[in-house]
JSON list of C-alpha atoms and ligand atoms in Angstrom, two decimals:
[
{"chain": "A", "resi": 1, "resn": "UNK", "atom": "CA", "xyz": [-8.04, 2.12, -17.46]},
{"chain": "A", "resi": 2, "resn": "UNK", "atom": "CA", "xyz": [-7.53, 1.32, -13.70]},
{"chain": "A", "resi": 3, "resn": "UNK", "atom": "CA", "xyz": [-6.02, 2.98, -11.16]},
{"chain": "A", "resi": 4, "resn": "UNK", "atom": "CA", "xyz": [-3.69, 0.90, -8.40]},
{"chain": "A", "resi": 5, "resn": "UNK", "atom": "CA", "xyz": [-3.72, 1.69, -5.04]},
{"chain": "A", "resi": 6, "resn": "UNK", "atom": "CA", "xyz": [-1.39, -0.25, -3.40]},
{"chain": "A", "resi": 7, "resn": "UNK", "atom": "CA", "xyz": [-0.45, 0.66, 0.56]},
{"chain": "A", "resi": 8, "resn": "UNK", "atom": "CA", "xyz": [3.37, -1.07, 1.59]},
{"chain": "A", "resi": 9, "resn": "UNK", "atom": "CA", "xyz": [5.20, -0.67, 4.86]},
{"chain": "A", "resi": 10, "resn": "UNK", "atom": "CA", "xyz": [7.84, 2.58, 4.61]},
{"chain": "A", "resi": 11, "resn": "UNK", "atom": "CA", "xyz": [10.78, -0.21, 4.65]},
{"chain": "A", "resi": 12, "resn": "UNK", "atom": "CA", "xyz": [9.52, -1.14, 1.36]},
{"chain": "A", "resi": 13, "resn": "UNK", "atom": "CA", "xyz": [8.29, 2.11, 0.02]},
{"chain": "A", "resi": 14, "resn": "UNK", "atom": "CA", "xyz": [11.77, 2.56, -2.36]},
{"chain": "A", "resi": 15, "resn": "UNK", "atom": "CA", "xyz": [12.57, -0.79, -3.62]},
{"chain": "A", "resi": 16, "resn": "UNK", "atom": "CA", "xyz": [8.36, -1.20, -4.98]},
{"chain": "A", "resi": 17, "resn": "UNK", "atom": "CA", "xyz": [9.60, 2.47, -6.16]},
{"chain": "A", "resi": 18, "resn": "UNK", "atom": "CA", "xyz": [12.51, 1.81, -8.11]},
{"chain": "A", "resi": 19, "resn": "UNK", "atom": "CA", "xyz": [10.93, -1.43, -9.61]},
{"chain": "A", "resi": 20, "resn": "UNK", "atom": "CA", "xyz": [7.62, -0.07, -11.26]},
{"chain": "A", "resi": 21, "resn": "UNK", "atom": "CA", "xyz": [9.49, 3.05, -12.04]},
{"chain": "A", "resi": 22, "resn": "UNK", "atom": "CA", "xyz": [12.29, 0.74, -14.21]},
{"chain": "A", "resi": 23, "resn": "UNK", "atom": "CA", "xyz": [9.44, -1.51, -15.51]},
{"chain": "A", "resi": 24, "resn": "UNK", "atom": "CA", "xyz": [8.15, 1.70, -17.27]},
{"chain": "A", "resi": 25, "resn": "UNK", "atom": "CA", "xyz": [5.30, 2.53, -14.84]},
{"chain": "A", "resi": 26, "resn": "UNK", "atom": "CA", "xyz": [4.20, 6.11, -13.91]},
{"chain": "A", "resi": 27, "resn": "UNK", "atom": "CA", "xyz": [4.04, 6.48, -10.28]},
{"chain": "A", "resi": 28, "resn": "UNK", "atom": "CA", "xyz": [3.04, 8.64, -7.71]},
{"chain": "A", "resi": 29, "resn": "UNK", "atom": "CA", "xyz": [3.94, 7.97, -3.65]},
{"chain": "A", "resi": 30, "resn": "UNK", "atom": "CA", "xyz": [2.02, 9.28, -0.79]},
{"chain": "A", "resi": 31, "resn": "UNK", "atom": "CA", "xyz": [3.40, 9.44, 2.63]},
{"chain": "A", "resi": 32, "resn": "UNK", "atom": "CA", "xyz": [0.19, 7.85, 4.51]},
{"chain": "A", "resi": 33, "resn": "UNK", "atom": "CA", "xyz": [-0.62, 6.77, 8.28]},
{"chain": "A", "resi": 34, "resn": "UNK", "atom": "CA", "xyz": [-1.66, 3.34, 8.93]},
{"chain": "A", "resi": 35, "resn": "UNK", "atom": "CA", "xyz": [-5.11, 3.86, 11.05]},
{"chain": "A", "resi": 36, "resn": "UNK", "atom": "CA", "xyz": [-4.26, 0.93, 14.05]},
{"chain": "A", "resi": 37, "resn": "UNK", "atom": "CA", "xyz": [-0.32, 0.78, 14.32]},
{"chain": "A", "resi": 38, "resn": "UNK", "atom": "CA", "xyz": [-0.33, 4.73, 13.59]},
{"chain": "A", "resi": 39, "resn": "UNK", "atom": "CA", "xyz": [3.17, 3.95, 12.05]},
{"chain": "A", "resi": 40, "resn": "UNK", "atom": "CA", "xyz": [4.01, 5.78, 8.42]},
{"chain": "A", "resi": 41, "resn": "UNK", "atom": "CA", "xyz": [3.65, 3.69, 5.43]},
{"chain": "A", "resi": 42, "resn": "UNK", "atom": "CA", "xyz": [3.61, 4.72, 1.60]},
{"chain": "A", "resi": 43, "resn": "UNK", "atom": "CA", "xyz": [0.57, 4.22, -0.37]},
{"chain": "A", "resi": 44, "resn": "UNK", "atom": "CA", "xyz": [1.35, 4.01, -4.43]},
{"chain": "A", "resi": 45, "resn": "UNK", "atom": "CA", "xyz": [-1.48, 5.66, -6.89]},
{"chain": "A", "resi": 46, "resn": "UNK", "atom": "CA", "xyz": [-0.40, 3.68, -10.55]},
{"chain": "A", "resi": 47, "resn": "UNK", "atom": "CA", "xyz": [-2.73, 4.44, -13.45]},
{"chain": "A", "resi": 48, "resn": "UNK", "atom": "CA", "xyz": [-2.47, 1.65, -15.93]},
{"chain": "A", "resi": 49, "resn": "UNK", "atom": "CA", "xyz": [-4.25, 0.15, -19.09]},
{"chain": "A", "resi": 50, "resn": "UNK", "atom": "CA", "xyz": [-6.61, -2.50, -17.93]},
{"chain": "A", "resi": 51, "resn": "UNK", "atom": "CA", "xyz": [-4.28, -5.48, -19.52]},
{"chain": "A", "resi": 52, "resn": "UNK", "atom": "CA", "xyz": [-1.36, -4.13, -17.53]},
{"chain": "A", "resi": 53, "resn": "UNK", "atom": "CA", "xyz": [-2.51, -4.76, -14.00]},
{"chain": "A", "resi": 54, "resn": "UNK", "atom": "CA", "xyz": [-1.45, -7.91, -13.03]},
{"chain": "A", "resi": 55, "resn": "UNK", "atom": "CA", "xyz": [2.15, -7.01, -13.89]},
{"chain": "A", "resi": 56, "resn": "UNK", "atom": "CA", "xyz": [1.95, -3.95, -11.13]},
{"chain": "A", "resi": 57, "resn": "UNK", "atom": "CA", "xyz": [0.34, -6.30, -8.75]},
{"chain": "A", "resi": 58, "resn": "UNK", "atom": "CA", "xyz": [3.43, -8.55, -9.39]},
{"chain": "A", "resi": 59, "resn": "UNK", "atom": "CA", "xyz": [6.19, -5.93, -9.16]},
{"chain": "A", "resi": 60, "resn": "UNK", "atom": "CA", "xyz": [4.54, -4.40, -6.09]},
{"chain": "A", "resi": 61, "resn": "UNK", "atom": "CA", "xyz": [4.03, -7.76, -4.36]},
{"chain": "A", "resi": 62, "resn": "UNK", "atom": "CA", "xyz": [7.57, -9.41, -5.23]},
{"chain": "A", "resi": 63, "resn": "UNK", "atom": "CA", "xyz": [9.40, -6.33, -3.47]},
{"chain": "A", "resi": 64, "resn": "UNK", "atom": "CA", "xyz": [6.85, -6.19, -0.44]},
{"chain": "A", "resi": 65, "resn": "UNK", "atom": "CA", "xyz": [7.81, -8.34, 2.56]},
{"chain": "A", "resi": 66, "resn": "UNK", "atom": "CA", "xyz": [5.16, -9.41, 5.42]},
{"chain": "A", "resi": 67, "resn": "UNK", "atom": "CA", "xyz": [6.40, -8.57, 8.98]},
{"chain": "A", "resi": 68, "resn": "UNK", "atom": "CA", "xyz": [5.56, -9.08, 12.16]},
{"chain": "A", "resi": 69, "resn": "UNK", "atom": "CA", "xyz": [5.50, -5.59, 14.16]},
{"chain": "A", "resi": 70, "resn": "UNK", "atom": "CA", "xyz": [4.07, -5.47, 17.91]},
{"chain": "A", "resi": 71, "resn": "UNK", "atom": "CA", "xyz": [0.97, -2.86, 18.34]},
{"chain": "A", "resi": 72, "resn": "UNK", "atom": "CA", "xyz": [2.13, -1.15, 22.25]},
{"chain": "A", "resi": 73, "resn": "UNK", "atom": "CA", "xyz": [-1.34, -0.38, 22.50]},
{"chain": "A", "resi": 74, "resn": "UNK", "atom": "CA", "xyz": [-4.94, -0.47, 20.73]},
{"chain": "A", "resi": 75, "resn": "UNK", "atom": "CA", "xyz": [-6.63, 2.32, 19.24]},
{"chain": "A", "resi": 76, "resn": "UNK", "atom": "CA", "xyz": [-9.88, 3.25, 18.87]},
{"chain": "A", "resi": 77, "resn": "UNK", "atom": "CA", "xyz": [-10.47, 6.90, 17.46]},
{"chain": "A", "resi": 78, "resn": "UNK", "atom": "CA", "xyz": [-9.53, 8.99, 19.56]},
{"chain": "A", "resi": 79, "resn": "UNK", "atom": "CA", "xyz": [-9.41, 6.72, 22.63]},
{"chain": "A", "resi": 80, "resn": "UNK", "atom": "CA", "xyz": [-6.36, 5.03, 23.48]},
{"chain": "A", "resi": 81, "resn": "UNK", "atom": "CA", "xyz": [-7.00, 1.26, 25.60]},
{"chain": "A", "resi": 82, "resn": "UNK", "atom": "CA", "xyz": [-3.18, 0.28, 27.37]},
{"chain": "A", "resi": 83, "resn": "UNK", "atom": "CA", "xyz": [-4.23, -3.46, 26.22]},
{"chain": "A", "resi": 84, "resn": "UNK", "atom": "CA", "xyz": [-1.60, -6.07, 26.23]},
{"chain": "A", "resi": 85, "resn": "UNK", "atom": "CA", "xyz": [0.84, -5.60, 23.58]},
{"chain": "A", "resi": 86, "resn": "UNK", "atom": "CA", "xyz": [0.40, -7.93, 20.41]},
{"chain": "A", "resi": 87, "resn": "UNK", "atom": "CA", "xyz": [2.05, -9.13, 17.65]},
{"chain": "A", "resi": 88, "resn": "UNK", "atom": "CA", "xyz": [-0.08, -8.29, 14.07]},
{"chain": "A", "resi": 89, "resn": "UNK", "atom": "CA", "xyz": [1.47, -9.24, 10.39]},
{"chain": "A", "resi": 90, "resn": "UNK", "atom": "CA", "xyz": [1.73, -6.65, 8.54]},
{"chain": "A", "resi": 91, "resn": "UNK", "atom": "CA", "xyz": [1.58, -6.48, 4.61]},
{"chain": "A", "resi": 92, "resn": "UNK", "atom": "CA", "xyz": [3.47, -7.47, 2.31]},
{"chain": "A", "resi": 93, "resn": "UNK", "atom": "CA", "xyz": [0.89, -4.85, 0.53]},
{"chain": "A", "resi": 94, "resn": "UNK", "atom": "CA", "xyz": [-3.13, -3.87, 0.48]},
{"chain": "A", "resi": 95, "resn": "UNK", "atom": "CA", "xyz": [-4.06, -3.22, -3.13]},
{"chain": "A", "resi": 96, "resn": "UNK", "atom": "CA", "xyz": [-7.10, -1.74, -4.33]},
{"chain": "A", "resi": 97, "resn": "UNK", "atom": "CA", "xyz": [-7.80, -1.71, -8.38]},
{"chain": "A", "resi": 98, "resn": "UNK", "atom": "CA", "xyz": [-10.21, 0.61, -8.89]},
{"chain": "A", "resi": 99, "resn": "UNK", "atom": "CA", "xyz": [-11.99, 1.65, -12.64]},
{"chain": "A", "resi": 100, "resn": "UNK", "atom": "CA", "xyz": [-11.28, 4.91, -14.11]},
{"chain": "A", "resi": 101, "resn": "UNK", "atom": "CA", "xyz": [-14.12, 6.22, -15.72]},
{"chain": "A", "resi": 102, "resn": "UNK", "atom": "CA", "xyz": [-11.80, 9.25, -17.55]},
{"chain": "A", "resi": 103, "resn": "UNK", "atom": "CA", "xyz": [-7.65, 9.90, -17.85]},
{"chain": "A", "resi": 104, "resn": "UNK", "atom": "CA", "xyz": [-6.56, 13.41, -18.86]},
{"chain": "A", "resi": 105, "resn": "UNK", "atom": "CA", "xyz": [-3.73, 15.06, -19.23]},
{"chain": "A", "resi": 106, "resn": "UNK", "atom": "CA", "xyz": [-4.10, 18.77, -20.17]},
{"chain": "B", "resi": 201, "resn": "LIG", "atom": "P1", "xyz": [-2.53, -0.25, 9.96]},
{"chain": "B", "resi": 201, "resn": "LIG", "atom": "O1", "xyz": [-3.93, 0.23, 9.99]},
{"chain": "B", "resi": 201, "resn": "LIG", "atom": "O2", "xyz": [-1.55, 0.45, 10.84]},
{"chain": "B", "resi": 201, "resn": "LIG", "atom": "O3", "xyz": [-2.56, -1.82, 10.29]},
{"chain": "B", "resi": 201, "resn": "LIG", "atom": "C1", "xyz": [-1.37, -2.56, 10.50]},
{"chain": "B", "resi": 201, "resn": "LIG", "atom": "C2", "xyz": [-1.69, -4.03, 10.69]},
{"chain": "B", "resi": 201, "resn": "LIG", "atom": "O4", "xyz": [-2.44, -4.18, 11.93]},
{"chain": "B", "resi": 201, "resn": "LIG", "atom": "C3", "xyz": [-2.58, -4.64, 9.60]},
{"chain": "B", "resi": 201, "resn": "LIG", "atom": "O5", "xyz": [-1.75, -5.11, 8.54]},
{"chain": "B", "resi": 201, "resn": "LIG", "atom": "C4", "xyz": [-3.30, -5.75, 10.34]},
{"chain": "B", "resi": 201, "resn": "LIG", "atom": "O6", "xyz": [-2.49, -6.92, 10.44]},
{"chain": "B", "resi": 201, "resn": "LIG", "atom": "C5", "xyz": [-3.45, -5.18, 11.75]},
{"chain": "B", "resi": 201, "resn": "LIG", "atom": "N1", "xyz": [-4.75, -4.54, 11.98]},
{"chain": "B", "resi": 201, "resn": "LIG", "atom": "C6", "xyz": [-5.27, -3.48, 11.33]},
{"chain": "B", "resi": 201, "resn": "LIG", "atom": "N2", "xyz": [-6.46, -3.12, 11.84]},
{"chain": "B", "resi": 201, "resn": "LIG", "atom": "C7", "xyz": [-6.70, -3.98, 12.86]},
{"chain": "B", "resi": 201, "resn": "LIG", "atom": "C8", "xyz": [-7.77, -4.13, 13.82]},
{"chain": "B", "resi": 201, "resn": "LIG", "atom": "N3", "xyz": [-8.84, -3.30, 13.80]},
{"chain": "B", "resi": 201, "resn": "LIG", "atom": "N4", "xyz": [-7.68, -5.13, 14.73]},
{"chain": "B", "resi": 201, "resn": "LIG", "atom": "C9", "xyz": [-6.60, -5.96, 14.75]},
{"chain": "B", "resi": 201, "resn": "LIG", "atom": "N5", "xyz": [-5.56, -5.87, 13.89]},
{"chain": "B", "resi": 201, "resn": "LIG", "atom": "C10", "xyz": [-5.60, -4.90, 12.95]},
{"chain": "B", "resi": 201, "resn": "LIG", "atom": "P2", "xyz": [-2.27, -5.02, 7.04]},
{"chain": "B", "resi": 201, "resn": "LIG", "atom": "O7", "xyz": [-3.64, -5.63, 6.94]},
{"chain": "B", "resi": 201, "resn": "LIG", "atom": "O8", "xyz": [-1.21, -5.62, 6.18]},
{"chain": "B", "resi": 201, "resn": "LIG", "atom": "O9", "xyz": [-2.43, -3.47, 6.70]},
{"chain": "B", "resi": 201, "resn": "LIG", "atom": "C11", "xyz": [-1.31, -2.62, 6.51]},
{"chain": "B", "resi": 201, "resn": "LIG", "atom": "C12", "xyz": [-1.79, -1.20, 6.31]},
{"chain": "B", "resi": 201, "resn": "LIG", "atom": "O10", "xyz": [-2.60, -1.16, 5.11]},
{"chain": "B", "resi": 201, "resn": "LIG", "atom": "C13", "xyz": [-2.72, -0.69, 7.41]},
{"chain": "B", "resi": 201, "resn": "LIG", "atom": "O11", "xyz": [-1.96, -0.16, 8.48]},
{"chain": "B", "resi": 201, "resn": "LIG", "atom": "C14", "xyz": [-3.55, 0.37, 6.68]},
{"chain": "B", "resi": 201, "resn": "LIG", "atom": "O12", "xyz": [-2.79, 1.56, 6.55]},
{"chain": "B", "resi": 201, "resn": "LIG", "atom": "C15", "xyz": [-3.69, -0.24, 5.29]},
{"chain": "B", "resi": 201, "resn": "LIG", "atom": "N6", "xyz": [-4.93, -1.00, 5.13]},
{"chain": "B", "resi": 201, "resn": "LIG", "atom": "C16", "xyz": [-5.11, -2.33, 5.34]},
{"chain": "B", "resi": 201, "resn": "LIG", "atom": "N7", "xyz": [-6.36, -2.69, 5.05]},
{"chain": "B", "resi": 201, "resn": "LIG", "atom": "C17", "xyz": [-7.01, -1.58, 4.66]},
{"chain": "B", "resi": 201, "resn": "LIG", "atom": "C18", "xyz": [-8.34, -1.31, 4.22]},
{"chain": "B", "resi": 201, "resn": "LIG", "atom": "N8", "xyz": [-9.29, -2.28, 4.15]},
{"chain": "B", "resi": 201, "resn": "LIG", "atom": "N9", "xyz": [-8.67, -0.03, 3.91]},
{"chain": "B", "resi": 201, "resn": "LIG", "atom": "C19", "xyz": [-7.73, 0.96, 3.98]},
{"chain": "B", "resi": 201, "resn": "LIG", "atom": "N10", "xyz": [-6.45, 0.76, 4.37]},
{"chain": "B", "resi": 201, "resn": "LIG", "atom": "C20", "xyz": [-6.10, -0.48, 4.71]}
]
């Protein structure tokens, strides 16, 4: 079993939703904070048989547009530099597949 962690801009966050949800997928969303833009995004935890995969990673990435958004200013932990402002493409979606060593459900 693997579990798909797939991170999507908030614009995208219900249509990836609604998709793996009517392809028959369990899913759970998490209202996360990109670290550099500091803008919300939704990350999507999917636990799936191993053969199934590639099918999430297709849902997720045909309803998950790349953008162009403009970062005001870097940051850098907690410091904050008043750099130019630049343009940085954003998604269409990060996706992690990671193994599952054990699945209950008690
Ligand atoms: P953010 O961290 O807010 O990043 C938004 C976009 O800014 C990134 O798009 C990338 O184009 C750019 N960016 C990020 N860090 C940068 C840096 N240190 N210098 C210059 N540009 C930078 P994506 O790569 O599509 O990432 C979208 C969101 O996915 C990220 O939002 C973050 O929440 C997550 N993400 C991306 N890669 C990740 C990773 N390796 N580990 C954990 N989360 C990741």
């Amino acid at each position: 079993m693997k579990l798909v962690l797939a991170i999507v801009s908030n614009d995208d966050g219900s249509k990836v939703s609604s998709a793996l949800t009517r392809e028959g997928f369990a899913v759970t969303k998490l209202a996360t904070t990109g670290g550099f833009l500091m803008s919300g995004n939704t990350t999507f935890l999917v636990g799936v048989e191993d053969e199934k995969v590639d099918q999430v990673i297709e849902v997720i990435s045909k309803h998950s547009c790349k953008r162009t958004q403009i970062a005001p200013s870097v940051s850098y932990g907690a410091e904050m530099y008043n750099a130019m402002p630049i343009e940085v493409t954003v998604g269409g979606a990060t996706i992690f597949v990671l193994n599952i060593d054990r699945f209950e459900k008690v």
